[in-house]
N, C-alpha and C. Protein backbone atom coordinates (compact mmCIF):
# COMPACT_ATOMS: atom_id res chain seq x y z
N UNK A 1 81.58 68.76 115.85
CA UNK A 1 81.94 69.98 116.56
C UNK A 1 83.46 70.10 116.65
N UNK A 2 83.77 71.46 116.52
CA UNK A 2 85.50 71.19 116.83
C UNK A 2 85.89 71.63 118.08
N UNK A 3 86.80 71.07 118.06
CA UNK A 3 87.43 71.31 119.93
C UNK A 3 88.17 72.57 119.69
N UNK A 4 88.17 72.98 120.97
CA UNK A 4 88.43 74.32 121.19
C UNK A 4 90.20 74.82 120.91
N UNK A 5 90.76 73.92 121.55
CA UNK A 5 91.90 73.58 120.67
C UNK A 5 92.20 74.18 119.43
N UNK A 6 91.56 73.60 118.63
CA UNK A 6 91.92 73.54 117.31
C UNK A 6 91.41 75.36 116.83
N UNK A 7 90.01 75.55 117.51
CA UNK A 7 89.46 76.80 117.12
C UNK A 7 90.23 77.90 117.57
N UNK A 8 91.11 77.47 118.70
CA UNK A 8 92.14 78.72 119.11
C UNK A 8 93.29 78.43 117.82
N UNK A 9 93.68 77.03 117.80
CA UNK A 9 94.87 77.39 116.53
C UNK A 9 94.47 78.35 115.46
N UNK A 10 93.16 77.96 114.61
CA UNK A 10 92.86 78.72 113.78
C UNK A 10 92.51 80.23 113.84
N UNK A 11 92.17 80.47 115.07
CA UNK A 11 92.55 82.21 115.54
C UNK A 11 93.28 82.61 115.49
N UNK A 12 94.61 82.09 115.87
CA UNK A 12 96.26 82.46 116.05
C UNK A 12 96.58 82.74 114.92
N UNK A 13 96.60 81.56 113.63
CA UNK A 13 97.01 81.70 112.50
C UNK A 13 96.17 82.47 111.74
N UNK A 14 94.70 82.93 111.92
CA UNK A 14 94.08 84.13 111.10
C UNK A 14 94.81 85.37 112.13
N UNK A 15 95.19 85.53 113.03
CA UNK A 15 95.46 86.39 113.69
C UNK A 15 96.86 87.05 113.25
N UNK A 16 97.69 85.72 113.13
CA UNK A 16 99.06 86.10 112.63
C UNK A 16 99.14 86.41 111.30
N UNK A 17 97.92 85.61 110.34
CA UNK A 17 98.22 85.86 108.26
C UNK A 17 97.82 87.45 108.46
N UNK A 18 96.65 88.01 109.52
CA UNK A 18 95.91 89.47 109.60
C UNK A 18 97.24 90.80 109.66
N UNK A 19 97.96 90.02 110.89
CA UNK A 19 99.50 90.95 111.43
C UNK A 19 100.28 91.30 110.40
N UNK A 20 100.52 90.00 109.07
CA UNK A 20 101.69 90.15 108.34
C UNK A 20 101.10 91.00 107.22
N UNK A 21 100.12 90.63 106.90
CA UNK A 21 99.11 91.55 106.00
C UNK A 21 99.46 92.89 106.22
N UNK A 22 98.72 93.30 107.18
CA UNK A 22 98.79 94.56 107.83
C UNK A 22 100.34 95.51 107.89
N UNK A 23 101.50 94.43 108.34
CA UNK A 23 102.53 95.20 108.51
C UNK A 23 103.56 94.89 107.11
N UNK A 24 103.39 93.94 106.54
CA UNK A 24 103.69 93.97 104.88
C UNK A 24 103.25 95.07 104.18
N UNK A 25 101.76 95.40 104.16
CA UNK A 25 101.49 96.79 103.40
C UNK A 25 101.87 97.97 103.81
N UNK A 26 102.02 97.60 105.37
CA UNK A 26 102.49 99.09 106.21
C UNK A 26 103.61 99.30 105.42
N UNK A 27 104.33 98.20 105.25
CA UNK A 27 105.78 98.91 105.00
C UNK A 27 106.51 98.96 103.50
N UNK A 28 105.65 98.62 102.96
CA UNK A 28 104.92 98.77 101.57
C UNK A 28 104.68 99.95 101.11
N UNK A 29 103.88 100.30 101.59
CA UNK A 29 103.13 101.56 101.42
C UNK A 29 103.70 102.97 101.44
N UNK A 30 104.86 102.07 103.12
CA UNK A 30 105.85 103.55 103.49
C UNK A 30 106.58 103.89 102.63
N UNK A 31 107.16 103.13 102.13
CA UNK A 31 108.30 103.16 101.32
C UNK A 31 107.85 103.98 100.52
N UNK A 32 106.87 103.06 99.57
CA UNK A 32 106.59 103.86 98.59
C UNK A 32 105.97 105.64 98.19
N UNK A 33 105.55 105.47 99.71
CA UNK A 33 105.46 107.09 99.74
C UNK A 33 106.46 107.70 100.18
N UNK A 34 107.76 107.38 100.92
CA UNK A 34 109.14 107.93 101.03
C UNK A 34 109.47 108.28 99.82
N UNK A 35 109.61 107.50 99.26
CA UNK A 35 110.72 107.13 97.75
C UNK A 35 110.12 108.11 96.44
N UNK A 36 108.97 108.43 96.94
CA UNK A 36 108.02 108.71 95.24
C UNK A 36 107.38 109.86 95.96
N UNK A 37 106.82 110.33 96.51
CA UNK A 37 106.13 111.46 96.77
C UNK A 37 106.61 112.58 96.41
N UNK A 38 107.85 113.27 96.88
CA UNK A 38 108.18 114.48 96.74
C UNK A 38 108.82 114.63 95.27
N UNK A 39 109.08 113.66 94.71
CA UNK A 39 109.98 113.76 93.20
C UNK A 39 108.57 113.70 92.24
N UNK A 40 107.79 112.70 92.52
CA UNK A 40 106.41 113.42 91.80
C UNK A 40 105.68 114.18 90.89
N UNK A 41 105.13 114.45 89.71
CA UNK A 41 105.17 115.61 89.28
C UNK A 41 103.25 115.40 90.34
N UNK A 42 102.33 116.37 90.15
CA UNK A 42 101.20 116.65 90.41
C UNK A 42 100.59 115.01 89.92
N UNK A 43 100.13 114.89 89.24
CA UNK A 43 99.27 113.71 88.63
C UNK A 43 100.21 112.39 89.00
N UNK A 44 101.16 112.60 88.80
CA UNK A 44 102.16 111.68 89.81
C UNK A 44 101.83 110.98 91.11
N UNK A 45 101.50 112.05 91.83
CA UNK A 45 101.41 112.78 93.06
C UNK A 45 99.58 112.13 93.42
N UNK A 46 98.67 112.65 92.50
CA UNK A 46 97.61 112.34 92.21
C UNK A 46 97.40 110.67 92.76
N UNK A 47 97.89 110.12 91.53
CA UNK A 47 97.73 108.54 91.32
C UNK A 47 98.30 107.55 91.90
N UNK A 48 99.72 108.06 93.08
CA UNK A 48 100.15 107.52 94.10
C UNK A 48 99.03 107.40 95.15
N UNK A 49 98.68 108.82 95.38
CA UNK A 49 97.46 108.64 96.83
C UNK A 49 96.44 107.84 96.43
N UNK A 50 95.98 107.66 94.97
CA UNK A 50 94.92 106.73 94.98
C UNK A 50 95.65 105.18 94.65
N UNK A 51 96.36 104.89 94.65
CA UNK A 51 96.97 103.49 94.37
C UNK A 51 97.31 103.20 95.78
N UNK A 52 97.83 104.41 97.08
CA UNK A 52 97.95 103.67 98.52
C UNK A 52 96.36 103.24 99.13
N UNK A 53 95.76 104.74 98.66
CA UNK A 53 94.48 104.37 99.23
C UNK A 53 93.74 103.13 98.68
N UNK A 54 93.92 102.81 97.61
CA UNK A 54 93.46 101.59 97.22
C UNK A 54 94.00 100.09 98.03
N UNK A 55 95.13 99.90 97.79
CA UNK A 55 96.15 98.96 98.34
C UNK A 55 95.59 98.67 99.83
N UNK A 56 95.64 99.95 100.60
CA UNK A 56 95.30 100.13 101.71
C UNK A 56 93.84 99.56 102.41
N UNK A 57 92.95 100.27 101.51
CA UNK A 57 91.82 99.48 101.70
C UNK A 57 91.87 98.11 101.54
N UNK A 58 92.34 97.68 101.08
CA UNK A 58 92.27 95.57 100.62
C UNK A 58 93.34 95.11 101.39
N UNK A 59 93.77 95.83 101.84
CA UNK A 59 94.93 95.02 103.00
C UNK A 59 94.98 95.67 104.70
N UNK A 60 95.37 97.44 104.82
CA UNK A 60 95.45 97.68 106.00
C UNK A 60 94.02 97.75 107.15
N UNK A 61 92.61 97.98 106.07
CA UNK A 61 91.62 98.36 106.61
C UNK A 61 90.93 97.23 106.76
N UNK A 62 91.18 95.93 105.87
CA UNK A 62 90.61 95.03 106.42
C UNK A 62 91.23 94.60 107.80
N UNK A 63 92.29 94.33 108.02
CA UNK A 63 93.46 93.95 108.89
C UNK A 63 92.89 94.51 110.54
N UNK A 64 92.96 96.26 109.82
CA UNK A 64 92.40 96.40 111.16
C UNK A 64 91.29 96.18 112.13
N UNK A 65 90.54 95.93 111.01
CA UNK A 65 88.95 95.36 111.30
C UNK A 65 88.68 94.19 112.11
N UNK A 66 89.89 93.02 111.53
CA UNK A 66 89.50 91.54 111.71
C UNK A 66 90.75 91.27 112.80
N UNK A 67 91.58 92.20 113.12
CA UNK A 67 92.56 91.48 113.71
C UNK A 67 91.94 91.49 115.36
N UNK A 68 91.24 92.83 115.75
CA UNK A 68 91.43 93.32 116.83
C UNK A 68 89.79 92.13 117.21
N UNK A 69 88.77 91.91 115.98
CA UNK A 69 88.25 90.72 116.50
C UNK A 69 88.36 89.44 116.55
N UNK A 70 89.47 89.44 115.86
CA UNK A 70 89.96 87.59 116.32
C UNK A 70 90.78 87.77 117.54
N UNK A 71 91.04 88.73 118.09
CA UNK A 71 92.16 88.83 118.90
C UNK A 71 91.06 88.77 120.39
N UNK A 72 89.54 89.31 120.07
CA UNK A 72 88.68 89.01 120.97
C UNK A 72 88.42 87.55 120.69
N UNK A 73 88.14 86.51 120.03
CA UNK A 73 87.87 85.41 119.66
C UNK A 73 88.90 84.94 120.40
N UNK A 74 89.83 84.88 120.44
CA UNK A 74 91.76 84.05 121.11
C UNK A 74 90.87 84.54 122.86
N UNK A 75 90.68 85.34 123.34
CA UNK A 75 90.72 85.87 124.52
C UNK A 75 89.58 85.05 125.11
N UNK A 76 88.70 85.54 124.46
CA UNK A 76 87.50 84.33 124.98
C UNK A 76 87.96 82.71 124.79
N UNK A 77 88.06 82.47 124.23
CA UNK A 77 89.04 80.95 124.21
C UNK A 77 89.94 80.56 125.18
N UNK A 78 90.98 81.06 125.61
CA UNK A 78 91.99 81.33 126.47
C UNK A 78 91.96 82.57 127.23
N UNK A 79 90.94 82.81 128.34
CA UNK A 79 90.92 83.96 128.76
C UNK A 79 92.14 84.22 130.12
N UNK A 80 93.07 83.16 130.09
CA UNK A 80 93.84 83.03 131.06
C UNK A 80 94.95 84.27 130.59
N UNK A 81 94.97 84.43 129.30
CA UNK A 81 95.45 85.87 128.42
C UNK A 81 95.19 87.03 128.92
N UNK A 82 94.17 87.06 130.14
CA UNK A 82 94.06 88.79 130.54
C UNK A 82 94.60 88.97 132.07
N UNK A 83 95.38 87.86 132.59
CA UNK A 83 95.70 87.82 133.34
C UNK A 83 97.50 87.99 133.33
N UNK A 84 97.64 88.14 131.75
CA UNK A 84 99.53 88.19 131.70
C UNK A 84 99.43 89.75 131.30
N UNK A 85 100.53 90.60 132.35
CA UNK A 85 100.23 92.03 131.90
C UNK A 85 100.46 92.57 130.67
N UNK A 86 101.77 92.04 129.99
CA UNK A 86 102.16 91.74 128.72
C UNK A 86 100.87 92.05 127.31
N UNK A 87 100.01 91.01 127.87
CA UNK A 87 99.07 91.70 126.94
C UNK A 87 98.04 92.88 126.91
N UNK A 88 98.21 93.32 128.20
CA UNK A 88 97.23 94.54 128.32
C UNK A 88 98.20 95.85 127.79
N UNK A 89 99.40 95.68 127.40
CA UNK A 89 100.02 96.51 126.82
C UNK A 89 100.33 96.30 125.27
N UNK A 90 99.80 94.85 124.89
CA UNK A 90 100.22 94.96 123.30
C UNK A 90 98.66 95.06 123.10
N UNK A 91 97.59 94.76 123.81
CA UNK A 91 96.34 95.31 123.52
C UNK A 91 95.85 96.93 123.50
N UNK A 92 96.52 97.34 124.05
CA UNK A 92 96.74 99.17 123.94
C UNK A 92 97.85 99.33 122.94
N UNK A 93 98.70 98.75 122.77
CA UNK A 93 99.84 99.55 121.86
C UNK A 93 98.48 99.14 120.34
N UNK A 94 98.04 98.27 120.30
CA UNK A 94 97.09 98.00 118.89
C UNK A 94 96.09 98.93 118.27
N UNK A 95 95.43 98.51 119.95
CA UNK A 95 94.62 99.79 119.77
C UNK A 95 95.03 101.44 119.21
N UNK A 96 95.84 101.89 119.64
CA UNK A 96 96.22 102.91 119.59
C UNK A 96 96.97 103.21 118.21
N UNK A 97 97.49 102.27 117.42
CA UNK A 97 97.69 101.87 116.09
C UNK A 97 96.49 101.97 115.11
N UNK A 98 95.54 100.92 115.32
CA UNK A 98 94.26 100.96 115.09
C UNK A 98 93.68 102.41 114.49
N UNK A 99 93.85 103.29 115.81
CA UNK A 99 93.30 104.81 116.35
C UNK A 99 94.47 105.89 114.94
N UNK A 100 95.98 105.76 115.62
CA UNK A 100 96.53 106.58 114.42
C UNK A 100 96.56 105.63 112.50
N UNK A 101 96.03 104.83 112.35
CA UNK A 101 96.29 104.37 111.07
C UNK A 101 94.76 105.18 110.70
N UNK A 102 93.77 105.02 110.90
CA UNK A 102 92.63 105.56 110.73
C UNK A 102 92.87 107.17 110.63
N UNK A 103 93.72 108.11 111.33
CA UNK A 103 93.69 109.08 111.74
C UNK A 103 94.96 109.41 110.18
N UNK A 104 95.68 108.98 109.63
CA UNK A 104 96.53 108.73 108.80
C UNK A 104 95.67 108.94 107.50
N UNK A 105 94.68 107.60 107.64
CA UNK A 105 93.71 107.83 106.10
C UNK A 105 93.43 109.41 106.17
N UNK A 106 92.82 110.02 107.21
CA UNK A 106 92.26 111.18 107.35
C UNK A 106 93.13 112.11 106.60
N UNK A 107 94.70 112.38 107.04
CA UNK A 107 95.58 113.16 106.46
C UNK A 107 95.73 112.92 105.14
N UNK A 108 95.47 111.54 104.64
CA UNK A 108 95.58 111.29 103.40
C UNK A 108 94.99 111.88 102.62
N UNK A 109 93.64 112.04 102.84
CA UNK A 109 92.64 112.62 102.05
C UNK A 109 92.51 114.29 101.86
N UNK A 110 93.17 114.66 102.91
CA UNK A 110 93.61 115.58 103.24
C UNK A 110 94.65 116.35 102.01
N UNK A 111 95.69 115.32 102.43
CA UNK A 111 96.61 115.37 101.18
C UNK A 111 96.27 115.48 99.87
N UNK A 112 95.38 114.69 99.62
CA UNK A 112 94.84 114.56 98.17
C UNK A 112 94.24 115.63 97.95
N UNK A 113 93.42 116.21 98.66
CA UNK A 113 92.67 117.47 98.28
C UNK A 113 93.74 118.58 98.36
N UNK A 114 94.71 118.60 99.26
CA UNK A 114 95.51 119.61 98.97
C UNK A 114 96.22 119.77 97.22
N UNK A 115 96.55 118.35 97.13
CA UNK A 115 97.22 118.23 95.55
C UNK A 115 96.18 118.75 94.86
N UNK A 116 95.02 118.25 94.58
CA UNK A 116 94.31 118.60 93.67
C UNK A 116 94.06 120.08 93.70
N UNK A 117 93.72 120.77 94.47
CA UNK A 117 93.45 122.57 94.67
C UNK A 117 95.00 123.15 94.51
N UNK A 118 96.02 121.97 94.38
CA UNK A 118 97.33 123.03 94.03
C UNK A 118 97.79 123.73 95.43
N UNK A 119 97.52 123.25 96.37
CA UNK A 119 97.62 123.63 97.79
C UNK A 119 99.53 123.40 98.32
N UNK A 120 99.89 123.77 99.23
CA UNK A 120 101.33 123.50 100.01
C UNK A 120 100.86 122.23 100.18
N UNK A 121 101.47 120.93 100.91
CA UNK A 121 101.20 120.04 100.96
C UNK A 121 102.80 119.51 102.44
N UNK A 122 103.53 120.20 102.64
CA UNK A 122 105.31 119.53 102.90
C UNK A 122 104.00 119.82 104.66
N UNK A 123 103.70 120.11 105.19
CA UNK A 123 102.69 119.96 106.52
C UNK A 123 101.75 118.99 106.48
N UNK A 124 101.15 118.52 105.37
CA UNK A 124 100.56 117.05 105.35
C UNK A 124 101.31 116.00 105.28
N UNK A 125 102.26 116.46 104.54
CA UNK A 125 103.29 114.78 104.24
C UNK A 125 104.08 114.84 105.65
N UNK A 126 104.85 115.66 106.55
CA UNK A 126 105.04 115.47 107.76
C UNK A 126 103.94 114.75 108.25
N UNK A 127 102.86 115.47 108.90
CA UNK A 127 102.18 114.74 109.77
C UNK A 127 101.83 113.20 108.85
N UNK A 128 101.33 113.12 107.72
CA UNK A 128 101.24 111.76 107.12
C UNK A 128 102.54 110.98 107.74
N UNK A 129 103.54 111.01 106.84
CA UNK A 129 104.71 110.28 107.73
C UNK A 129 104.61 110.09 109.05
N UNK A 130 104.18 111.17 109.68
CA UNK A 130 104.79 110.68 111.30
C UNK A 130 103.67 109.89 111.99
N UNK A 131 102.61 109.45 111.53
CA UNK A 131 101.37 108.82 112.29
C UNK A 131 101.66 107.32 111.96
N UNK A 132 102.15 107.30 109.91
CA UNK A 132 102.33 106.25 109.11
C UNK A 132 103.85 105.23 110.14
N UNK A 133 105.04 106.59 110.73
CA UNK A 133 106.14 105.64 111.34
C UNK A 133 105.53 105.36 112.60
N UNK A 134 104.38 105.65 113.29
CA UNK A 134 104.04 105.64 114.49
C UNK A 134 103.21 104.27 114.18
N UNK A 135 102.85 104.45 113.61
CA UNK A 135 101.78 102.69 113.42
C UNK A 135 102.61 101.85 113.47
N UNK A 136 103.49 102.10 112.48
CA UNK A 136 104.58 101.07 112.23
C UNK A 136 105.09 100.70 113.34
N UNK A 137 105.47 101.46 114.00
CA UNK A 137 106.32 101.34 115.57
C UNK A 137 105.55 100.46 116.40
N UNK A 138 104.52 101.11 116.53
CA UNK A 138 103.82 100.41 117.61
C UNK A 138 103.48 98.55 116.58
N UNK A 139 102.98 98.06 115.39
CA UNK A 139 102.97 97.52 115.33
C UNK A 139 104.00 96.25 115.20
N UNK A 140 105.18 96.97 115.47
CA UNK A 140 106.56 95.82 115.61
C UNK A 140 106.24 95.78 117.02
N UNK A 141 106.04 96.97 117.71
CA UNK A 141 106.29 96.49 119.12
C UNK A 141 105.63 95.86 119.93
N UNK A 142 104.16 95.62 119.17
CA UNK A 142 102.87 94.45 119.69
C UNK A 142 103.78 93.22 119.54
N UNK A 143 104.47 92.92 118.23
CA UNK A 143 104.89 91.77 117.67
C UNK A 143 106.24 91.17 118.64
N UNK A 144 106.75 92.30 118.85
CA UNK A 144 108.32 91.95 120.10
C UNK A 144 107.46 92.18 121.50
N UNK A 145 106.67 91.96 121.42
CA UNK A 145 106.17 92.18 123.11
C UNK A 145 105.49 90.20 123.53
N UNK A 146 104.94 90.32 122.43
CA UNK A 146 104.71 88.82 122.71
C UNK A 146 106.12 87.65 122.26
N UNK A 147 107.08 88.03 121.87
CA UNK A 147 108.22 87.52 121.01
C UNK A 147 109.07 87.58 122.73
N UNK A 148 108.59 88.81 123.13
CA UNK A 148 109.84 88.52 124.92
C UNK A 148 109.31 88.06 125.71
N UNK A 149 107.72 87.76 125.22
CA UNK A 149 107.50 87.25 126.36
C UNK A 149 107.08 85.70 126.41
N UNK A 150 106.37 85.06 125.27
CA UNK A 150 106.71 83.64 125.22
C UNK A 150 108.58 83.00 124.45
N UNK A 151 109.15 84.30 124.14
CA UNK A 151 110.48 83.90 123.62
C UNK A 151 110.52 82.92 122.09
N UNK A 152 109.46 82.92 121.78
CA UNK A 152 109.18 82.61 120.28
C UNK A 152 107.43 83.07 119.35
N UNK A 153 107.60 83.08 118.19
CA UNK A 153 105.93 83.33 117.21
C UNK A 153 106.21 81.83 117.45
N UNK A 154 104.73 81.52 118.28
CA UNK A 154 103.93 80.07 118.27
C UNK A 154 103.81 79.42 116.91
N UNK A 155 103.21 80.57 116.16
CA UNK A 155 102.54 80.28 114.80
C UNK A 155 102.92 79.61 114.21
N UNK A 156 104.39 80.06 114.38
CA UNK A 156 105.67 79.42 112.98
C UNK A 156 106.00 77.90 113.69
N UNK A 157 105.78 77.45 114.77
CA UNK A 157 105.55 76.20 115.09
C UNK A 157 104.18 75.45 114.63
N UNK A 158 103.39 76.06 114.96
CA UNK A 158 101.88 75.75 114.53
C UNK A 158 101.87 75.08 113.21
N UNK A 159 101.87 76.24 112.36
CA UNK A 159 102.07 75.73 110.63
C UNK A 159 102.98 74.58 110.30
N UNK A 160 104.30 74.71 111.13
CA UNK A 160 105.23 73.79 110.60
C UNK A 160 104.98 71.96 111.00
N UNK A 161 104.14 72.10 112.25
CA UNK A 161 103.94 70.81 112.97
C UNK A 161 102.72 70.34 111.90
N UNK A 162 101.55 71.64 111.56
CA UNK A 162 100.80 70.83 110.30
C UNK A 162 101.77 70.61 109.22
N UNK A 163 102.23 70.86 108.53
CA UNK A 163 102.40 70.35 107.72
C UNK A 163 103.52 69.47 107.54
N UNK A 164 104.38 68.74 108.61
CA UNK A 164 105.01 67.63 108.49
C UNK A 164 105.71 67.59 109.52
């Protein structure tokens, strides 16, 4: 059987590989739809939305799936965690990330169908952008919320003490 210990380390660190995942592609993704969208020709334009939406699926949608339940897994383990207020605000700032990244795919698709029918599109790519910098935001600020408040990522101790 493993001690509980150990089963919280391994939450933390699926919790933290889930975070970097998640905000690696976020900002991945942004870019690449900053940089390339509007210069674009149509089919351009086309094969970008399906290369984020792809990307996206294998990285942001799993992420969001598994983070917010290992993050229940850590809580039940250490439930002394719902007692620091700290986290009842990076547990809402997630959530609410969670809520606009999902709401983001929506515009996406959105988008895509606008390209394809030859539609205006500069009112999708606003709201796209602004949900896409809003995730982003909030997901640095889950990450600096626990960073002010234990004053270091555990993790990067964690890993380093395994391995020497």
């Amino acid at each position: 059987m493993v001690e509980s210990g150990m089963m919280y380390n391994l939450y933390l660190i699926a919790h933290f590989i889930l975070a970097l995942l998640w905000l690696g592609a976020a900002i991945y993704l942004d870019f690449t739809f900053l940089s390339g969208f509007n210069k674009a020709t149509t089919e351009g334009k086309k094969t970008m939305i399906v290369r984020i939406r792809s990307l996206s699926d294998r990285t942001e949608m799993i992420a969001s799936f598994f983070l917010p339940l290992v993050g229940v897994l850590m809580i039940i383990d250490r439930t002394f965690w719902l007692k620091v207020g700290v986290m009842h605000g990076k547990i809402l700032l997630a959530l609410i990330a969670i809520g606009l990244y999902h709401a983001s795919r929506g515009v996406l698709k959105k988008l895509e169908a606008a390209v394809v029918e030859g539609n205006p599109t500069e009112g999708l790519q606003k709201r796209y952008v602004m949900f896409r910098m809003i995730v982003l935001i909030f997901l640095v600020s889950t990450v600096a919320m626990i960073v002010s408040y234990k004053g270091v990522i555990s993790t990067f101790f964690l890993i380093s003490s395994w391995l020497g």
